[in-house]
XYZ file of C-alpha atoms in Angstrom:
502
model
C 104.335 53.600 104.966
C 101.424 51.606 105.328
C 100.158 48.474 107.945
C 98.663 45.656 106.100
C 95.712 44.248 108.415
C 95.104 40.758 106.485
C 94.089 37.058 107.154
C 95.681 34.377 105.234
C 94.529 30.868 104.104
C 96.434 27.785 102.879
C 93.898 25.947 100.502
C 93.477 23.585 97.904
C 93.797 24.471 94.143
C 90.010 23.799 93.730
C 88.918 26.496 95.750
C 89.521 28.938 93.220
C 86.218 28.524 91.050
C 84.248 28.169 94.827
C 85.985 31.209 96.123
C 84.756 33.294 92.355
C 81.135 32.272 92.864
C 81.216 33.191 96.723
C 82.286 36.963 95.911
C 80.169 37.387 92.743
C 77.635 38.215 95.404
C 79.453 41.279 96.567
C 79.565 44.468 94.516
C 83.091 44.017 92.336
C 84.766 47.466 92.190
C 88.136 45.869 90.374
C 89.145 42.490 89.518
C 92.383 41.546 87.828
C 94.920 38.744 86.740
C 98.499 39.171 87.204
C 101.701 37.341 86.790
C 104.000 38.416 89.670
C 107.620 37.140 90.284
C 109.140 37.883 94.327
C 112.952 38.039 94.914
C 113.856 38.044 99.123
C 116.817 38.853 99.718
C 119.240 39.301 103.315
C 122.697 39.408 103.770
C 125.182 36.522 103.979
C 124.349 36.900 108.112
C 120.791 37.211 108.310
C 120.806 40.544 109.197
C 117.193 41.333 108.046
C 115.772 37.987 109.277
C 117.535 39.162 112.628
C 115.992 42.983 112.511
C 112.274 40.837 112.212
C 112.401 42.522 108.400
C 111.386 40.691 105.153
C 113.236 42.361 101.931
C 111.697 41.945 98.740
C 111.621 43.011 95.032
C 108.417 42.309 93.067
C 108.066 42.656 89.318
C 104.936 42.012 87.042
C 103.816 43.784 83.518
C 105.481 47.220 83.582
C 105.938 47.379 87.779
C 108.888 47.027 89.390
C 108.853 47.891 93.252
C 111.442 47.191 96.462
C 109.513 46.613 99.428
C 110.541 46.316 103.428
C 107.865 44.803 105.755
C 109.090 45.484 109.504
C 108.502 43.540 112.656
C 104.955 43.563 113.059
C 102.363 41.374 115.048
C 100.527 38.116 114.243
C 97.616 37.426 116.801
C 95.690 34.558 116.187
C 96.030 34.546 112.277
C 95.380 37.844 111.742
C 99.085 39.663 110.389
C 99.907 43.559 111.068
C 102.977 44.707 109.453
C 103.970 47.961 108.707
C 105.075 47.847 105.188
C 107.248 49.989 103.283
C 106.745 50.499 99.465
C 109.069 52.591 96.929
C 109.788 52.145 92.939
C 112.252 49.695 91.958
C 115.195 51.288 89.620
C 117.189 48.332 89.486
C 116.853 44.363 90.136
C 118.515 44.821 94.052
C 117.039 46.664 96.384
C 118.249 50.280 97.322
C 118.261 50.421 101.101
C 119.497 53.777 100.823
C 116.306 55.036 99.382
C 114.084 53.974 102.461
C 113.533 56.114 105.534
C 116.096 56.241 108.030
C 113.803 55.876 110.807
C 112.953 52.243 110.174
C 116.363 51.047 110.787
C 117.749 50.181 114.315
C 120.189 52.218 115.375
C 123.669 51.554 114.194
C 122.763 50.537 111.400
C 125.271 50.646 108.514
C 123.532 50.688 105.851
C 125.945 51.107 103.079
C 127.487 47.363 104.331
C 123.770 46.073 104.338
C 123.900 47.243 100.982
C 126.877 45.402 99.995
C 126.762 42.233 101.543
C 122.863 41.846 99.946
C 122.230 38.315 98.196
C 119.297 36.903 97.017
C 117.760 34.086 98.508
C 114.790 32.794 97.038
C 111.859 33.479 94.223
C 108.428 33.157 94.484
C 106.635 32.948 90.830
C 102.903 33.150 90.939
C 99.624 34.418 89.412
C 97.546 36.500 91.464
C 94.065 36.758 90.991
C 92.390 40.105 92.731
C 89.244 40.810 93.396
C 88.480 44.183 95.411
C 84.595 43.987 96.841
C 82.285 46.121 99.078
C 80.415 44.741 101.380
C 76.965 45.571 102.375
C 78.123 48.016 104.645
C 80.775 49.887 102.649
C 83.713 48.036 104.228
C 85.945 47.462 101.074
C 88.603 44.214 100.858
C 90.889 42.692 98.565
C 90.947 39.125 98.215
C 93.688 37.874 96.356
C 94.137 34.029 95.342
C 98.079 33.117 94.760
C 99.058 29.950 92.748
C 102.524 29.059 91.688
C 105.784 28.139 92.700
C 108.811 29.546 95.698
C 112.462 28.323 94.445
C 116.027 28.119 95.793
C 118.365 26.706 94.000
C 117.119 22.823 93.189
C 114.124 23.080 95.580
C 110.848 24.438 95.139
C 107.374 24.282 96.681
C 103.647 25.093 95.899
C 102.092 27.983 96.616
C 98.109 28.098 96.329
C 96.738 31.192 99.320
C 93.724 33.465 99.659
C 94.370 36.734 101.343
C 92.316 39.196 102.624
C 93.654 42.255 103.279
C 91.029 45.706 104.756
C 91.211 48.235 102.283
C 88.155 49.836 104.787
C 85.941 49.323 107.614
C 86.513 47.470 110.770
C 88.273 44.476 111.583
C 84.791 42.157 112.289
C 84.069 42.722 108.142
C 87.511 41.069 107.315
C 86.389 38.030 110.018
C 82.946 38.268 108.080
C 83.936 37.088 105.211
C 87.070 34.984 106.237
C 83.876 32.745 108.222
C 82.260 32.497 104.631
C 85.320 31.090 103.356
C 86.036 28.661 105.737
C 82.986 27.094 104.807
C 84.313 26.381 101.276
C 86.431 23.682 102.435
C 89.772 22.645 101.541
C 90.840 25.375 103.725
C 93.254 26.323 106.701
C 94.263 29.603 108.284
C 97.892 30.222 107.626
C 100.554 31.516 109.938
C 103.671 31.176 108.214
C 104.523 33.920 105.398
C 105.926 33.273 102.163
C 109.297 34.708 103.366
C 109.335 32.364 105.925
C 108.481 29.426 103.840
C 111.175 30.376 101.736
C 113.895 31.079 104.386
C 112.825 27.438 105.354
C 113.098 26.073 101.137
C 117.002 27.795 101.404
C 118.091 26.262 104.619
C 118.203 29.038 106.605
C 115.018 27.868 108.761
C 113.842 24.811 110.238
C 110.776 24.525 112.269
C 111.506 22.959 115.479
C 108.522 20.281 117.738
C 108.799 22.060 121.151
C 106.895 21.726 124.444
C 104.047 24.442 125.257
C 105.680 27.138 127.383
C 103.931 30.630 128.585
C 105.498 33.305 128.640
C 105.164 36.701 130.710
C 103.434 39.364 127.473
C 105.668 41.764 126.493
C 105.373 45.223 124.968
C 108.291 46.929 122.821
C 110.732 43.933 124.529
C 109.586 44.798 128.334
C 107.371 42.429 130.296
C 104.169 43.785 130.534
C 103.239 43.859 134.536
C 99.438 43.539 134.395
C 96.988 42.671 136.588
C 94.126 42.582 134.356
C 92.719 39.005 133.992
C 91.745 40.166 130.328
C 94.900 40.599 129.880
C 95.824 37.668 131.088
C 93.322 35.383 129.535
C 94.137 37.199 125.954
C 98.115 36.646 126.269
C 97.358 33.047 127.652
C 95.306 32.291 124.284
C 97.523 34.052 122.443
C 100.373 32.005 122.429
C 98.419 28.776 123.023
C 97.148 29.691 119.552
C 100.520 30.486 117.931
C 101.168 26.999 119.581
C 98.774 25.189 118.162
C 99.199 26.718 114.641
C 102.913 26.385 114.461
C 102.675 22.390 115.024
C 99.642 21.993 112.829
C 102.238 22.721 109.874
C 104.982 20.826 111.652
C 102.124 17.613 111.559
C 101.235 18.502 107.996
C 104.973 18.367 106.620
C 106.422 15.783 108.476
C 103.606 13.588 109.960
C 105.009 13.501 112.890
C 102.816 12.167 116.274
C 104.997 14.860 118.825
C 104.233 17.377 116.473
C 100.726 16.997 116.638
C 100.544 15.959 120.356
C 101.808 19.274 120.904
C 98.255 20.421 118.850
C 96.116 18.095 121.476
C 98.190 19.868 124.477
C 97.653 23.312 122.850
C 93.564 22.915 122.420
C 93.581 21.308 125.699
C 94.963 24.418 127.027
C 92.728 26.718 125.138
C 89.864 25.119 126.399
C 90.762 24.862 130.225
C 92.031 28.807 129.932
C 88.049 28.906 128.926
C 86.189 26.884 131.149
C 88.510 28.299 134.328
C 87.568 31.842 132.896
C 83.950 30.997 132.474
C 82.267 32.146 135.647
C 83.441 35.490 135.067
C 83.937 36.121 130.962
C 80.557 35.131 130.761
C 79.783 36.997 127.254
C 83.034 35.638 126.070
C 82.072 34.662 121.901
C 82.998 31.214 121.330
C 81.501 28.221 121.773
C 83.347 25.923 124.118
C 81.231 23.400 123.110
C 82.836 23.818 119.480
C 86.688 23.238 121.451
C 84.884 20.292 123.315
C 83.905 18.257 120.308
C 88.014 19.567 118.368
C 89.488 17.580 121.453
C 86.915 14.677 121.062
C 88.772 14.045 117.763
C 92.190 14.499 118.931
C 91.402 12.128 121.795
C 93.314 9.223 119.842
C 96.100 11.521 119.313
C 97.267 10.835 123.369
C 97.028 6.651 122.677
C 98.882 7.267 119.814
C 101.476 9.141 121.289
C 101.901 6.780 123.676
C 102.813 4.056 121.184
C 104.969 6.614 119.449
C 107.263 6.591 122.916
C 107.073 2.969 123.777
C 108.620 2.858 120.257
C 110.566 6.098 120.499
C 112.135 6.392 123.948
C 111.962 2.104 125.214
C 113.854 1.137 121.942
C 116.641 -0.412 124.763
C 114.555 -2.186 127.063
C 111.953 -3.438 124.093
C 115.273 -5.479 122.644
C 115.505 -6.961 125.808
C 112.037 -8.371 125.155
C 111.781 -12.115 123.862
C 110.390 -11.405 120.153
C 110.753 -7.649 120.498
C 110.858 -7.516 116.692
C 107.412 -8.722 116.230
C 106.278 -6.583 119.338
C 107.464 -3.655 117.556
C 105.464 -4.273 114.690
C 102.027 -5.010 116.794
C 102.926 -1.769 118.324
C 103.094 -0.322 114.642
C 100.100 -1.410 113.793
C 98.444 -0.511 117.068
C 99.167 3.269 116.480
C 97.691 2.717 112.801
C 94.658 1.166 114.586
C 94.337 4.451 116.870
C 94.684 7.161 114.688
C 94.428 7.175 110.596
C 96.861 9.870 109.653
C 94.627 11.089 106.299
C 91.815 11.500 108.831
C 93.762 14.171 110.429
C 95.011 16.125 107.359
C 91.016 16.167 106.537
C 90.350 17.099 109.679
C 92.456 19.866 109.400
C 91.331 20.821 105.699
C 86.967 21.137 107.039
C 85.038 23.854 107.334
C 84.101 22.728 111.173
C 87.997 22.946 112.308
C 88.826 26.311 110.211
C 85.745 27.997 111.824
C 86.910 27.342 115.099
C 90.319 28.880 114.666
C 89.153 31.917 112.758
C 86.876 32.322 115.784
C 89.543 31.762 118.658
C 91.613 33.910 116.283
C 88.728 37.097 115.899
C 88.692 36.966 119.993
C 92.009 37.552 120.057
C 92.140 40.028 117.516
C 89.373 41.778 118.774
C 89.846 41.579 122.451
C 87.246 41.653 125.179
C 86.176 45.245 124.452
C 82.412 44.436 125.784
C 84.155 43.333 129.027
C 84.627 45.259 132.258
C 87.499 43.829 134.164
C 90.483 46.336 134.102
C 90.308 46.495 137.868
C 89.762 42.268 138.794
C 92.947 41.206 140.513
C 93.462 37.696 139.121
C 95.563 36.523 142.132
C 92.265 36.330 144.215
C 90.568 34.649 141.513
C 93.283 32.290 140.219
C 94.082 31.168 143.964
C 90.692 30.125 144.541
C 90.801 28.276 140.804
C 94.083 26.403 141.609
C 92.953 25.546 145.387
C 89.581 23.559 144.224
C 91.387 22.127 141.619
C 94.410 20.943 144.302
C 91.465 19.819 147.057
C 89.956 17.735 144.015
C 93.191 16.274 143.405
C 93.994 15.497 147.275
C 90.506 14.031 147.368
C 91.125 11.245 144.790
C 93.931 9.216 147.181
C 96.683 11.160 146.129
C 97.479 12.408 149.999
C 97.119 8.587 150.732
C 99.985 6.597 152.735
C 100.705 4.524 149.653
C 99.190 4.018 145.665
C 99.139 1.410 143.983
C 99.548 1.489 139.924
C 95.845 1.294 139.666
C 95.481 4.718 141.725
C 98.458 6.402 139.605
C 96.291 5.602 136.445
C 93.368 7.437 138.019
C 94.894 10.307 139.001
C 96.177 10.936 135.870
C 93.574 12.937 134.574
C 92.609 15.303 137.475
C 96.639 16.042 138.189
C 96.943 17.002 134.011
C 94.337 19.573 135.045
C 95.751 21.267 138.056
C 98.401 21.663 136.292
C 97.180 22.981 133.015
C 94.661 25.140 135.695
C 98.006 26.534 137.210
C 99.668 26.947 133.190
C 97.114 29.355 132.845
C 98.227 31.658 135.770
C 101.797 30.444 136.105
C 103.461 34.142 135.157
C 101.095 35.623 137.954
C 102.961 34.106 140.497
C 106.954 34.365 141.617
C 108.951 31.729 139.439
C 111.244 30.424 141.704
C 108.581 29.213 144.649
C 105.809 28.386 141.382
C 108.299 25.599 140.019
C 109.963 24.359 143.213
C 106.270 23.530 144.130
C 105.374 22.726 140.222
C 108.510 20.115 138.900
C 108.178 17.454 141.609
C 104.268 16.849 140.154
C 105.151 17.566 136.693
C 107.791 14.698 137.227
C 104.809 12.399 138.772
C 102.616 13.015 135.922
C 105.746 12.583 133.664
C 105.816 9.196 135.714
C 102.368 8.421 135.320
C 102.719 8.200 131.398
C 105.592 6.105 131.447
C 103.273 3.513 133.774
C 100.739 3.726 131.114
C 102.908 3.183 128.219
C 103.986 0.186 129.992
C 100.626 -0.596 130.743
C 100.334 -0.824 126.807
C 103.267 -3.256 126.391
C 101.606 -5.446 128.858
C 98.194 -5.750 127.134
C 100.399 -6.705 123.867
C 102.519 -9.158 125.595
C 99.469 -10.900 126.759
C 98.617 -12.230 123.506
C 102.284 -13.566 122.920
C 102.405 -17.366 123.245
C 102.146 -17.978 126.874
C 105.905 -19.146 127.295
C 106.711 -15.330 125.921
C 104.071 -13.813 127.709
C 105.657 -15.048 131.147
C 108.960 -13.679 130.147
C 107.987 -10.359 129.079
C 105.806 -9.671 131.921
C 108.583 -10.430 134.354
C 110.247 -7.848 132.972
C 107.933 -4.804 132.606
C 106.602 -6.130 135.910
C 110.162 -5.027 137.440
C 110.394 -1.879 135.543
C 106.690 -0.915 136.766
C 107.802 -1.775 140.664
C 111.038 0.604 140.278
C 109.203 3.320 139.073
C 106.379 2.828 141.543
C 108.604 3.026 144.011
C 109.971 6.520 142.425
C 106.729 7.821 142.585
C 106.317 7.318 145.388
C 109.004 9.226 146.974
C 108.707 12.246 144.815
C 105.162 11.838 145.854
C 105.311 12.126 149.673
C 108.035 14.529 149.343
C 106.026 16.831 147.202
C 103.231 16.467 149.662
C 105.102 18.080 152.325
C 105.314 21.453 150.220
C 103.098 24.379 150.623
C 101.150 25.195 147.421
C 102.764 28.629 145.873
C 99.626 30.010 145.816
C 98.839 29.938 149.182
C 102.516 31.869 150.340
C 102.304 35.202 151.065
């Protein structure tokens, strides 16, 4: 058995000649070409996707080996799986040859055996190169290029890998940072398997809201007090988050998808700046997250346009010309965001550096930091009452708001709560939402006033006749949502912040 510790990239088939040059300035001790064809297989259930096991046979010029990778752990980009390797006799797997320890109990192997079918291929040629750095540290790089196929689909594959032969864990971030300066280039979080699993049907990648979750170790929740802890698990899946719709965006160009990347960065960064005054040596620029959410700041208009569109589709057809609306509203979003900008945003050097950075910190931890014995309760209730007093002080305690004061609370209300996101497994569920949903609701609320706010300015350059009509109309909509606010507003108000029980 053996635990691969590698980083994976996505690129662009040019990369390949830039990726030779960068390496011929490390000491080569092998480099080779290979042809390499991949069968996965599971059984008729998805019994191995179920364990958290990948099954695989792998055959090239006179090699033939069965392979089982186990659950493992991806932080941040970087993938740890214990990996088992044995010869190949056959073209199916023999489960039976593999230890019996890796295999949950109950297993019954011999029906494994039997109801085994193969799922997908992967056909590619791998080109190694196996280096040593100026330290000794010694790492593979391998660059993949071909094809994955099931049945009558099929998709590219073109990936670098880097996988530690030796040394530490900072040489393998070393030279993934060279890389990412090569362009064309993104850190990549879903496996071949998994690609493949998703090319046969038996996987589809879901757009889903950003949720934290208590950390967990060997299925229990890990009770910690440790605000490195804390801060690391916070990041953690913020950055699985943010990777996971990145693809989503890439394949389907969908806006939720990669609102859910603005709301994940957004997170990252306020998880940062509310850590700052005491991770003070922390090794990433939040300056470098600062400028990423500058240019996702269009991503928020245009996802505002993408639920006027989405979610008003009944009342827009009660609109005089909604037709033509809807196409102004089209080409609004167009005017807001240029989707190619994105997918080369996502492809520069600038962007991949800043993951593989947020993804060494994580990989790394905070080993130069001394804060196994902070209580982040203290800390995290002082955070979340500024925050609240900030909020209170911007009108929000006032007898009534207009729409005007809605719109400019939006911004500091997003950050109390994102503040309290960052903390919100520290504190008892139950008395954390009661106090949490009625403002999440108002926020909720506060979009939908400035979506409408959006089919207001566009009605106003209708002809005036329509302009009268359609105002009327969001103009009575606005008024019965004001008044909701407002009512979930001073009811909320009378609650006691969770963080100030006890």
């Amino acid at each position: 058995m053996s635990t691969e510790v590698e980083i994976k990239f996505v690129v662009k088939p040019e990369v390949k000649s830039q990726l030779a040059t960068l390496l011929a300035d490390y000491v080569i001790i092998e480099q080779a070409v290979k042809p390499l064809s991949n069968t996965y297989f599971d059984t008729t259930t998805s019994q191995f996707r179920q364990f958290d096991f990948g099954l695989r046979t792998r055959k090239s010029l006179n090699f033939a080996e069965q392979t089982i990778k186990t659950a493992g752990i991806v932080r941040g980009g970087l993938h740890q799986r214990p990996e088992y390797n044995l010869p190949l006799p056959g073209d199916v797997p023999t489960l039976a040859d593999f230890p019996a320890e890796i295999w949950p109990n109950g297993t019954n192997i011999a029906q494994l055996q039997a109801d085994l079918v193969d799922l997908f291929t992967t056909d590619f040629e791998r080109t190694m190169w196996h280096i040593k750095l100026a330290n000794d540290a010694e790492i593979e790089v391998v660059f993949d290029q071909g094809m994955a196929r099931s049945g009558e689909q099929s998709y590219p594959i073109c990936e670098i890998e880097l996988e530690l032969v030796c040394g530490d864990i900072s040489d393998l971030f070393t030279l993934a940072q060279q890389i990412t300066q090569l362009g064309n280039v993104r850190l990549g979080n879903v496996s071949k398997a998994k690609r493949g699993y998703q090319l046969a049907g038996l996987y589809t990648p879901k757009i889903k809201p950003l949720t934290l979750k208590v950390p967990t170790v060997a299925g229990q929740e890990l009770k910690t007090e440790r605000l490195t802890d804390i801060f690391l698990a916070t990041l953690t899946q913020s950055y699985a988050h943010w990777q996971h719709h990145e693809q989503q965006y890439l394949e389907t160009q969908d806006i939720s998808a990669l609102a859910e990347v603005d709301a994940a960065v957004a997170l990252i960064l306020q998880t940062m700046q509310s850590y700052a005054p005491i991770l003070p040596d922390i090794d990433l620029s939040k300056a470098e997250l600062v400028w990423l959410q500058q240019q996702l700041s269009a991503v928020s208009c245009a996802a505002q346009l993408h639920e006027v569109m989405l979610k008003n589709g009944q009342f827009m057809r009660k609109l005089p010309e909604y037709k033509r609306i809807g196409k102004e509203l089209e080409a609004l979003q167009t005017r807001y965001i240029d989707f190619s900008d994105i997918e080369t945003l996502f492809n520069s050097p600038r962007y991949a550096s800043i993951m593989l950075s947020v993804s060494q910190l994580l990989s790394q931890g905070l080993t130069s930091v001394k804060l196994d014995t902070a209580n982040v309760i203290p800390f995290a209730n002082t955070l979340l009452q500024k925050s609240w007093q900030s909020v209170l002080d911007s009108l929000l305690s006032a007898p009534e708001l207009t729409l005007a004061d809605y719109l400019g609370l939006q911004a500091k209300l997003k950050q109390n709560l994102l503040i309290g996101h960052c903390f919100s497994h520290h504190y008892r569920a139950e008395r954390r939402d009661k106090f949490r949903l009625p403002w999440q609701d108002i926020l909720q609320g506060i979009d939908d006033l400035a979506i409408l706010q959006v089919l207001m300015d566009v009605a106003q350059q209708q002809p005036p006749a329509i302009t009268v009509q359609i105002e009327k109309l969001i103009t009575r909509k606005q008024r019965a949502l004001l008044d909701a606010l407002e009512q979930t507003r001073l009811q909320a108000l009378t609650m006691r912040p969770y963080w100030l029980e006890d």
